[in-house]
Coordinates of C-alpha atoms in Angstrom, one line a residue:
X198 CA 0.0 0.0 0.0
X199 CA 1.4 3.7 -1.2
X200 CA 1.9 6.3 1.2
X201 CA 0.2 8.5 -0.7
X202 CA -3.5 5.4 -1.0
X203 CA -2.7 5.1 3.0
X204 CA -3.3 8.9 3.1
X205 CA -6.2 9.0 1.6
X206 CA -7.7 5.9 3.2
X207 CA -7.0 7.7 6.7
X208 CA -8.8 11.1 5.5
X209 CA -11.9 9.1 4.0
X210 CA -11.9 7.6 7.5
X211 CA -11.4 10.7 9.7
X212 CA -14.1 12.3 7.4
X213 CA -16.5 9.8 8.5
X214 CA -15.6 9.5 11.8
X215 CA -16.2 13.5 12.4
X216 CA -19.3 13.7 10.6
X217 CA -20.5 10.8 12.9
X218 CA -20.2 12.6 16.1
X219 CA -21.9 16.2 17.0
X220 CA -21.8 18.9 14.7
X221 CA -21.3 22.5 15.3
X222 CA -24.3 24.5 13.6
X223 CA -24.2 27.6 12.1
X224 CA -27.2 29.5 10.8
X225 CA -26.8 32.7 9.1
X226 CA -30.3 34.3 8.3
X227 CA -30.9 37.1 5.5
X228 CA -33.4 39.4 6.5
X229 CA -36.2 40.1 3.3
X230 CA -34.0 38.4 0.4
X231 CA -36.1 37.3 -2.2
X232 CA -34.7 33.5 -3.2
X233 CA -35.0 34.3 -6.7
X234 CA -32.6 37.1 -6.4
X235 CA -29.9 35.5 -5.6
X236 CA -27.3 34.4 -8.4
X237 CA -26.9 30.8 -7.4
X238 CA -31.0 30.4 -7.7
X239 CA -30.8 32.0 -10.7
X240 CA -30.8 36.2 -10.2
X241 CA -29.5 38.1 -13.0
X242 CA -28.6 41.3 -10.9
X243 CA -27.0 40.9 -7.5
X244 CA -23.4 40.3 -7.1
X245 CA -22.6 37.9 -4.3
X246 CA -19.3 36.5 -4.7
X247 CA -19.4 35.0 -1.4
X248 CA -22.7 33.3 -1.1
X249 CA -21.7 31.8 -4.5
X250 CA -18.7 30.3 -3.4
X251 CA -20.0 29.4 -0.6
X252 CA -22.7 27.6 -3.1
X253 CA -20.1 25.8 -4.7
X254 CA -19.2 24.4 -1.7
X255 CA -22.3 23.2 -0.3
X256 CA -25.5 21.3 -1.3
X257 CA -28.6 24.0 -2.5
X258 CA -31.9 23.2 -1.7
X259 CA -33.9 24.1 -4.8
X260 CA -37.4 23.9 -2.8
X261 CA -37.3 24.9 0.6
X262 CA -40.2 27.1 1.6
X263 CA -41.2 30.0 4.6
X264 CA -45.0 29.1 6.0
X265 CA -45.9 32.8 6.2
X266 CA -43.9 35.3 4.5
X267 CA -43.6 37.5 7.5
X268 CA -40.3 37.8 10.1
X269 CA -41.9 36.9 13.2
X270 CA -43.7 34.1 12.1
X271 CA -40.8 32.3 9.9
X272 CA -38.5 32.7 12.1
X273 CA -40.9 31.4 15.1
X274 CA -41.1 28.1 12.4
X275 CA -37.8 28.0 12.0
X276 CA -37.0 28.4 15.9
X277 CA -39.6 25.8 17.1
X278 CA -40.3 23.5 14.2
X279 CA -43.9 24.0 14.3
X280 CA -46.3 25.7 11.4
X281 CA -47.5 29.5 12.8
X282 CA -50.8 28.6 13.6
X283 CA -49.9 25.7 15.6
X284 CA -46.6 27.1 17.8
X285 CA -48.8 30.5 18.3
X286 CA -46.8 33.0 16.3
X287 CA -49.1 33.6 13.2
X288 CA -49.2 37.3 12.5
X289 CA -46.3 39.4 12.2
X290 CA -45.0 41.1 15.5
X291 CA -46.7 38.6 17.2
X292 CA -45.8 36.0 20.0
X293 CA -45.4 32.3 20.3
X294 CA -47.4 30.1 22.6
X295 CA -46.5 29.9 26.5
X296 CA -45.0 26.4 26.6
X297 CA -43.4 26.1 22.9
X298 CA -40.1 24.6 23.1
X299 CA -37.5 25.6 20.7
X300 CA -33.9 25.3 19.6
X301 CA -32.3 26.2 23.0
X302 CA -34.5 24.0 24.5
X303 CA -33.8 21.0 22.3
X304 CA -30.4 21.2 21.5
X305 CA -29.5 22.4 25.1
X306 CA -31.1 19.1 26.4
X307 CA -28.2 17.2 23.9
X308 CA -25.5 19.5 25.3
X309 CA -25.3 21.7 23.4
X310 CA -24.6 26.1 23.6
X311 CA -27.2 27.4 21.6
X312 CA -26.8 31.2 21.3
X313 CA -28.6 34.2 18.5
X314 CA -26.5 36.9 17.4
X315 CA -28.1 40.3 15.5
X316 CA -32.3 39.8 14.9
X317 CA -34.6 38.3 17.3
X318 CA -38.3 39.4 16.5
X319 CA -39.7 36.4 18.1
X320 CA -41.1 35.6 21.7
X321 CA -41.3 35.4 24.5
X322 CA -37.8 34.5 26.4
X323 CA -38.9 31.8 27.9
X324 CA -40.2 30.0 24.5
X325 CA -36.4 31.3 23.1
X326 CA -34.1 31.1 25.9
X327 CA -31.2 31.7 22.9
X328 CA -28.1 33.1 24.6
X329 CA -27.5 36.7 23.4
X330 CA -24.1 37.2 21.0
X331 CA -23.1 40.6 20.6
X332 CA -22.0 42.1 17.5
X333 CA -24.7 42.6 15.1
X334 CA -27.4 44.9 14.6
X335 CA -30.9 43.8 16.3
X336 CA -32.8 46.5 14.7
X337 CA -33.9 45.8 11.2
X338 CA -35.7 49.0 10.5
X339 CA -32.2 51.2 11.7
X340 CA -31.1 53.8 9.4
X341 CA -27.6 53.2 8.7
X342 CA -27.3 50.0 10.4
X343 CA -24.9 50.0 13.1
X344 CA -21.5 48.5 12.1
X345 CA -20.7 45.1 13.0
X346 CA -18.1 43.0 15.4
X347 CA -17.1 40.1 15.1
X348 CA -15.6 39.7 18.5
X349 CA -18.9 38.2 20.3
X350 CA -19.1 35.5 17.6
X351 CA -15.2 34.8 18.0
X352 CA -16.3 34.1 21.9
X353 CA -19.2 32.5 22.2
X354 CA -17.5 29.8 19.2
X355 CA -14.1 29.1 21.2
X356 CA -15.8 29.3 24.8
X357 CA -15.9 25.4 25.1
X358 CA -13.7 24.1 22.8
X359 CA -15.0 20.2 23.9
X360 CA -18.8 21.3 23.8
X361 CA -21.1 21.7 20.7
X362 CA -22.4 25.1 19.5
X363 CA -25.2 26.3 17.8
X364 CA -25.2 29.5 17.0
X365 CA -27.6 31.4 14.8
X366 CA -26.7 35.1 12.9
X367 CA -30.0 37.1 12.8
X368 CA -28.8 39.7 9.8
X369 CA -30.8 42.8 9.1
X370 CA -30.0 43.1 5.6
X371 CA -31.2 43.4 3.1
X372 CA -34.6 44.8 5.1
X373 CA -35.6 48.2 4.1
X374 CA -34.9 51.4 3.8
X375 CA -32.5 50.4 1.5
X376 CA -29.2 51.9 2.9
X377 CA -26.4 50.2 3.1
X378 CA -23.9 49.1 0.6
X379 CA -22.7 50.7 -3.0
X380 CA -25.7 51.6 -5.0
X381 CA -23.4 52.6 -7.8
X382 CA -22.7 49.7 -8.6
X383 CA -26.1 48.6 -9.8
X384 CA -26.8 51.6 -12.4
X385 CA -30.8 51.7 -12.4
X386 CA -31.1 51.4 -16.2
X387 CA -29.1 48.3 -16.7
X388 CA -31.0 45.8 -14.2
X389 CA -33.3 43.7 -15.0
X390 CA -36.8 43.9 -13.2
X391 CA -38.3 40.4 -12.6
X392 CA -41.6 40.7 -14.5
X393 CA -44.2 41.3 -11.1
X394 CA -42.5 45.0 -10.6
X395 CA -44.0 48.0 -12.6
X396 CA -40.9 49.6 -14.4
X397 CA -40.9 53.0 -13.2
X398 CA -38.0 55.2 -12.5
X399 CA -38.4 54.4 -9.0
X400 CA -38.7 51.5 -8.9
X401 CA -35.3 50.9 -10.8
X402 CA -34.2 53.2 -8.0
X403 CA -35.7 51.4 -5.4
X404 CA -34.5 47.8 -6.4
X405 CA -31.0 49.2 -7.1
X406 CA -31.0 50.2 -3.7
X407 CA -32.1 46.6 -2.3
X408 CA -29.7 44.9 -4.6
X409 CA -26.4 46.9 -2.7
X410 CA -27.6 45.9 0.3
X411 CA -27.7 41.7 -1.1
X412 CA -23.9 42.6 -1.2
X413 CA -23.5 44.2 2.1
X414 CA -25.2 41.7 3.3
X415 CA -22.9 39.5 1.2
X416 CA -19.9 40.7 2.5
X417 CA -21.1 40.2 6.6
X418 CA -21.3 36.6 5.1
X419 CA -18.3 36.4 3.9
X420 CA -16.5 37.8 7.0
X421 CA -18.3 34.9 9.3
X422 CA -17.2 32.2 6.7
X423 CA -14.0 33.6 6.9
X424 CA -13.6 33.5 10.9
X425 CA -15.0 30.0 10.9
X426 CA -12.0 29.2 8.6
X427 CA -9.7 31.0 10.7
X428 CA -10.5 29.0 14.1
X429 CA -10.2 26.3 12.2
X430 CA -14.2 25.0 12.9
X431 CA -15.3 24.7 9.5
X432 CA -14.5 20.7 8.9
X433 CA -16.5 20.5 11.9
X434 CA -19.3 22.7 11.3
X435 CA -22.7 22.7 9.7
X436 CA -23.3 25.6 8.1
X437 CA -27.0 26.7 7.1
X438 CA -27.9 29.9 5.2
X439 CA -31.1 31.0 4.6
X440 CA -33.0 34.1 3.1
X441 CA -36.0 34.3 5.2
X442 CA -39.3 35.4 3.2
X443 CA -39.1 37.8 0.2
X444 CA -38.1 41.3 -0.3
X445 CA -40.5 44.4 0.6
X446 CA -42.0 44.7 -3.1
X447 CA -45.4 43.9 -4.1
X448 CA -45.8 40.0 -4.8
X449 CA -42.9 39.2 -2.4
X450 CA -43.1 39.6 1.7
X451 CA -46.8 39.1 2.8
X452 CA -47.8 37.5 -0.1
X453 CA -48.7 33.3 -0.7
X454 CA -47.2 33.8 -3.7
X455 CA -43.7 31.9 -4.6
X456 CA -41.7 34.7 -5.0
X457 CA -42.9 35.3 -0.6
X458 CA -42.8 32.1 0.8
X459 CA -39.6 30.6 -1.0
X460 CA -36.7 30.6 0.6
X461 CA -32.9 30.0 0.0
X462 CA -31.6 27.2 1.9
X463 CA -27.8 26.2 1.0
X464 CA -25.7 23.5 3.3
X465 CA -22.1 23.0 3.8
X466 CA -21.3 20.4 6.3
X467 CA -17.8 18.7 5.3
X468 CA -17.4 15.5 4.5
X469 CA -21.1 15.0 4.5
X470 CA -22.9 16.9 2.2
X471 CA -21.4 17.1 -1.5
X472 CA -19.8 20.3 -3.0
X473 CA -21.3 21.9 -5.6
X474 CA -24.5 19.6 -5.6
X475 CA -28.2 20.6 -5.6
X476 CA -31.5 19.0 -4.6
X477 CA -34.9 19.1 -5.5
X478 CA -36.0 17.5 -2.2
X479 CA -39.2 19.9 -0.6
X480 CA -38.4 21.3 2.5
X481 CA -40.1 23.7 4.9
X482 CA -38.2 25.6 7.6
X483 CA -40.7 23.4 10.3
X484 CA -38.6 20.5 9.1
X485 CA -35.1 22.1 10.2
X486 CA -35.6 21.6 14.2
X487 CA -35.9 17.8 13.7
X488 CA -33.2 17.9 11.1
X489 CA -30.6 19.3 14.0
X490 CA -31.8 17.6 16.4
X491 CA -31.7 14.0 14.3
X492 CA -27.9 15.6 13.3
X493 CA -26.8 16.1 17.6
X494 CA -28.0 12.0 18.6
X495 CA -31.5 12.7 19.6
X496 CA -35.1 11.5 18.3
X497 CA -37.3 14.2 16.8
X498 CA -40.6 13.1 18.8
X499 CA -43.3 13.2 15.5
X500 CA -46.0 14.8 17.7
X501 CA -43.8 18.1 18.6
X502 CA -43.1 18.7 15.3
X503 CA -45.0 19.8 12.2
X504 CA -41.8 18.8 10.7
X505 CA -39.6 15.9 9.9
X506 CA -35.7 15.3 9.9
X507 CA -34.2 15.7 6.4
X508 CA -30.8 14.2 7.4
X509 CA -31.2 12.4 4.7
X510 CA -30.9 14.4 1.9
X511 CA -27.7 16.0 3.8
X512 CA -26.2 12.5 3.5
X513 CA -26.7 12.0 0.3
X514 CA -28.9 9.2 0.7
X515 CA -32.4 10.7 -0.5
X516 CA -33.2 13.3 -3.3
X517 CA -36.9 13.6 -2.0
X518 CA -38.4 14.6 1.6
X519 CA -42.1 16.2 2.1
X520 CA -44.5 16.3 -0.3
X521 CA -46.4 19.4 0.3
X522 CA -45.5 22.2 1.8
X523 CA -47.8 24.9 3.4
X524 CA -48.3 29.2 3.7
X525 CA -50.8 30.9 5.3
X526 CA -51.2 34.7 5.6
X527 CA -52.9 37.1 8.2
X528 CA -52.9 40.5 7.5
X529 CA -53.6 42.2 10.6
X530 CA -51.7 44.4 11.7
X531 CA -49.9 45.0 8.3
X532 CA -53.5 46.6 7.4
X533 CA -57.0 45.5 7.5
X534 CA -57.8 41.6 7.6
X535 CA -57.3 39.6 4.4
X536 CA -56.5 35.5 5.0
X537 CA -54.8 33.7 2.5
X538 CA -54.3 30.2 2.5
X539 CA -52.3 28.1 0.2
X540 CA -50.2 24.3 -0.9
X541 CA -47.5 23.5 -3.4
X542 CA -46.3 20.4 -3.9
X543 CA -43.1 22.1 -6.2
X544 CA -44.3 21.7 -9.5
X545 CA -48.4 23.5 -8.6
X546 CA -49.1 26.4 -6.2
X547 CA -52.7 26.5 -5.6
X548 CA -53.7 29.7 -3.8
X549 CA -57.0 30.5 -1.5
X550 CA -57.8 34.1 -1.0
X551 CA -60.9 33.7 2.5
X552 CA -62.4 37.1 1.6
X553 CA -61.9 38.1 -2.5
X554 CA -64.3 40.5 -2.2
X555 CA -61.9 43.2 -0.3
X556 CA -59.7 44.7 -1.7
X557 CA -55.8 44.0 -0.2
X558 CA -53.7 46.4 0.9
X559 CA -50.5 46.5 2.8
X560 CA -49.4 49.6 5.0
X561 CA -45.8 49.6 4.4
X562 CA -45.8 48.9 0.9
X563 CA -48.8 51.8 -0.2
X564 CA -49.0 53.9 3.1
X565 CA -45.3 54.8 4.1
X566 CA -43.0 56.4 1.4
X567 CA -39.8 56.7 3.3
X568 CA -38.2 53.9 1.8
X569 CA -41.1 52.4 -0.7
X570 CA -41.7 55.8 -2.6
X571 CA -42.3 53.5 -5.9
X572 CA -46.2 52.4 -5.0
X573 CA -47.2 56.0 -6.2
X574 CA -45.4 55.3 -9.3
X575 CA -47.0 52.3 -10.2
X576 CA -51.0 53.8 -9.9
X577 CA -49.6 57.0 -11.8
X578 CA -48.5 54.7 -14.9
X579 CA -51.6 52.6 -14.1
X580 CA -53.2 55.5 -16.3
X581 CA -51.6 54.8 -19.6
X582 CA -50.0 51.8 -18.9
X583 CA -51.8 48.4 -19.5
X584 CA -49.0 46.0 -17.5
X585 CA -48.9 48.5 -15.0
X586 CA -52.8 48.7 -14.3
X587 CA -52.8 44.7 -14.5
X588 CA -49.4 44.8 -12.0
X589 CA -51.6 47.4 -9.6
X590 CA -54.8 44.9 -9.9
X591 CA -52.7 42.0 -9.1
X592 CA -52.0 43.5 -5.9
X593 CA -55.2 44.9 -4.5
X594 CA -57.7 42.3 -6.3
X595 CA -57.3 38.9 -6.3
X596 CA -59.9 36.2 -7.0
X597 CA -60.8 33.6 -4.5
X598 CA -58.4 30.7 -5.7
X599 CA -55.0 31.4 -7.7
X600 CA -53.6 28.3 -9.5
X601 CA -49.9 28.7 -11.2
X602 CA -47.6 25.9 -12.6
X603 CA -44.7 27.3 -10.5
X604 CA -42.2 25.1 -12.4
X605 CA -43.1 26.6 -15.7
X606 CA -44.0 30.0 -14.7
X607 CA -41.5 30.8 -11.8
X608 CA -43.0 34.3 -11.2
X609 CA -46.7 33.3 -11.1
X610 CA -47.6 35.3 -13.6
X611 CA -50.7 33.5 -14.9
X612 CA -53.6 32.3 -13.0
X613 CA -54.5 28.6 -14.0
X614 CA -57.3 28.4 -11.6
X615 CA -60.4 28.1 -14.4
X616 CA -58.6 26.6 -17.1
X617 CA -60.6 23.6 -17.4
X618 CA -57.6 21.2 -18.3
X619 CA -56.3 22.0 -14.7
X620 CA -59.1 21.2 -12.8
X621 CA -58.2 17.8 -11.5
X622 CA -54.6 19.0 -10.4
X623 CA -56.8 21.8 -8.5
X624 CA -58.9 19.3 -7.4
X625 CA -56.0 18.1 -5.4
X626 CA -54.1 20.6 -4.3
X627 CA -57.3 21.9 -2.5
X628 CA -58.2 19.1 -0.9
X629 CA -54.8 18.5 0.5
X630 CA -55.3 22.1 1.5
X631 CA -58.8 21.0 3.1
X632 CA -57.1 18.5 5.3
X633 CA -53.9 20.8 6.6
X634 CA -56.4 23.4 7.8
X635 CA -58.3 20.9 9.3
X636 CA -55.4 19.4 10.8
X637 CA -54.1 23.0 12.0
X638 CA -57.2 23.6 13.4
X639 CA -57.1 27.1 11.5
X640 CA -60.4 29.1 12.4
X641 CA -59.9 30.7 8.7
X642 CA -61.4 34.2 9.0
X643 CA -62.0 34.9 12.2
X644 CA -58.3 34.4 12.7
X645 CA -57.1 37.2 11.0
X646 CA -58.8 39.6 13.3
X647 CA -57.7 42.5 15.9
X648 CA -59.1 40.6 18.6
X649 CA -57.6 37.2 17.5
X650 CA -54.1 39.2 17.5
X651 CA -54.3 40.6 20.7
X652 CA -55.2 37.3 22.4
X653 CA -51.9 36.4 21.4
X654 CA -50.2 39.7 22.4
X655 CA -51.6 39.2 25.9
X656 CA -49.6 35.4 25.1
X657 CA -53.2 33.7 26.1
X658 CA -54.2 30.6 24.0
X659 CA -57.6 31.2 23.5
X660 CA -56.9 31.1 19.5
X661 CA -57.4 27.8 18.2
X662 CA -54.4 25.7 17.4
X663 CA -53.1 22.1 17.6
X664 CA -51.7 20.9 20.8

């Protein structure tokens, strides 16, 4: 036997034998980053030389999906592995249910440090007992956002150099207003506006604006990569980045459409998960909980969980995981009630709007023109423009079921929802619905009320849910 095949035999070995025991987990989190805006899922503007090398490295998650497109309420799912209705959290700055357990819970039960750096937006403590990390911005909404240190993360990673961490980094960008990074480098004329956004001058602007801070945002990542290479933690590290819900533009954040609820979900765990590979397995972020928790020695209990390990498809040894995945919107307090329901199984989205006959609308997006000054835009070249009067429409009217062929039609463009030569594959995507709501024991309309919100503010569970 070579010296050089003895080598290699040992490293195959040690390879296995590290991805065996405990992982370290790393989450980084985007904050309103539209999946299909990023390069390595196929974005034609933003330049993120980080995230795709960090792509190339890891296994991508084609369909992983958000089950509200809202902060609090993904990153309640994420935090707890349960859908919003069922951990508590299902309206945006609103609170899970007393008793929820969640990652610190879990993983701190398998030995585990489980600490959240930057972003919390969720609660209360006692549901996400997360050690704080200092160093990043908490406050999404900050104008500029206060600069970043590394120094907490350095900490809380070397602390216990024999114990397991967990550590998730909450980022605030891109979230508007839009003001961080170099905007000069996306000249408004040259990008190219996915076809849900009226092209105004603003809204060229506007997206040119959201696109510097992708790179910012890129760069932060980069930075963390980089320290994790630099304490030499990455062989033994999972690394999970994610993108949260999309961006704050019509069609994207509170919407059931695709371009809200998916989300970017890219792996990198060494020695484990293959370089440069992709998946098509479906994947919600319920499922991630179970996932780590499967990943630190412990068994994901079915009934906790509205989600299920996809260790799996980490290893390799699956290409396929859930079959459906679920969304759900509640409009209050974003503005006045307006429910939406909806199912995809990857290929079909099929879309249930509880009360058509109001008209939608969204405070930040057509209220508030600090930092989304392009709404305006859109209903003044409403007048004269077709695509922008049918763009305005799409927003504020919808009709009470919405069926797209996601896989052919990736911005949802066209509703097949009466085309008769769909109706079976409606058929089914709506009685699948049928039986998650029943299963949820979602109210429908009378859960997207004032009164229904403030229950939970007031963190009593007298909203329906399942136990």
């Amino acid at each position: 036997m070579t010296r050089l095949f003895r080598l290699l035999v040992f490293g195959l070995c040690f390879s296995a034998l590290r991805a065996a025991e405990k992982p370290n987990v790393l989450v980084i989190l985007a904050d309103d980053c539209t999946y299909s805006d990023l390069s390595f899922n196929g974005g034609q503007n933003a330049k993120t030389p980080n995230l795709d090398r960090f792509a190339n490295e890891s296994l991508v998650f084609e369909r992983a999906y958000v089950g509200m497109a809202m902060c609090s309420p993904s990153r309640s799912e994420l935090y707890s592995g349960r859908l919003p209705l069922r951990n508590g959290c299902a309206w945006n700055h609103g609170k899970s249910r007393p008793g929820t357990r969640s990652l610190p819970h879990y993983l701190g039960d398998l030995g585990y440090r489980v600490g959240l750096a930057g972003k919390k937006h969720i609660g209360p403590r006692e549901v996400y007992p997360f050690e704080n990390v200092p160093g990043f911005d908490d406050n999404c909404v900050r104008n500029p956002t206060l600069p970043h240190d590394l120094g907490g993360t350095r900490e809380f990673m070397t602390r216990k150099g024999d114990q397991p961490f967990c550590l998730v980094i909450a980022l605030v960008e891109p979230h508007a207003p839009w003001v961080m990074g170099d905007r000069s480098a996306y000249p408004p004329r040259k990008l190219k506006l996915p076809p849900y956004l009226a092209d105004t001058p603003r809204t060229r602007q506007d997206f040119a604006s959201y696109l510097a801070e992708i790179t910012y945002m890129d760069g932060q990542v980069g930075e963390i990569l980089g320290l994790l290479d630099e304490l030499k933690l990455a062989d033994d590290t999972l690394v999970l980045f994610s993108s949260e819900q999309g961006a704050q533009f019509p069609g994207n954040k509170w919407t059931n459409w695709d371009s809200g609820l998916h989300t970017s979900l890219v792996a990198r765990w060494p020695g484990v998960t293959q370089p440069g590979s992709r998946t098509r397995a479906m994947v919600q972020y319920a499922d991630v909980v179970p996932t780590l928790i499967d990943l630190a020695g412990g068994k994901p209990e079915p009934d906790a969980f509205d989600g299920t390990s996809f260790a799996g498809v980490l290893r390799g040894k699956t290409d396929e995981h859930r079959e459906f995945a679920y969304g759900m919107h509640n409009n209050w307090p974003e503005g006045p009630p307006y429910p939406i329901r909806s199912v995809t199984d990857g290929e079909w989205r099929y879309i249930r709007n509880l009360t058509p006959e109001k008209l939608y609308i969204e405070k930040h997006l057509m209220g508030r023109t600090e930092h989304n000054a392009y709404w305006p835009t859109w209903v003044f070249r409403a007048v004269e423009n077709p695509h922008a009067l049918e763009l305005v429409e799409r927003f504020v009217h919808r009709p009470a079921e919405h069926l797209y062929h996601t896989s052919e039609d990736r911005f949802e463009m066209k509703n097949l929802a009466d085309d008769p030569a769909c109706a079976e594959i409606k058929a089914r995507l709506a009685k699948e619905l049928d039986r998650e709501l029943a299963d949820q024991l979602d109210p429908g309309i009378p859960l997207d009320t004032p009164e229904a919100h403030h229950a939970a503010d007031d963190l009593k569970p007298k909203f329906p849910g399942k136990p």
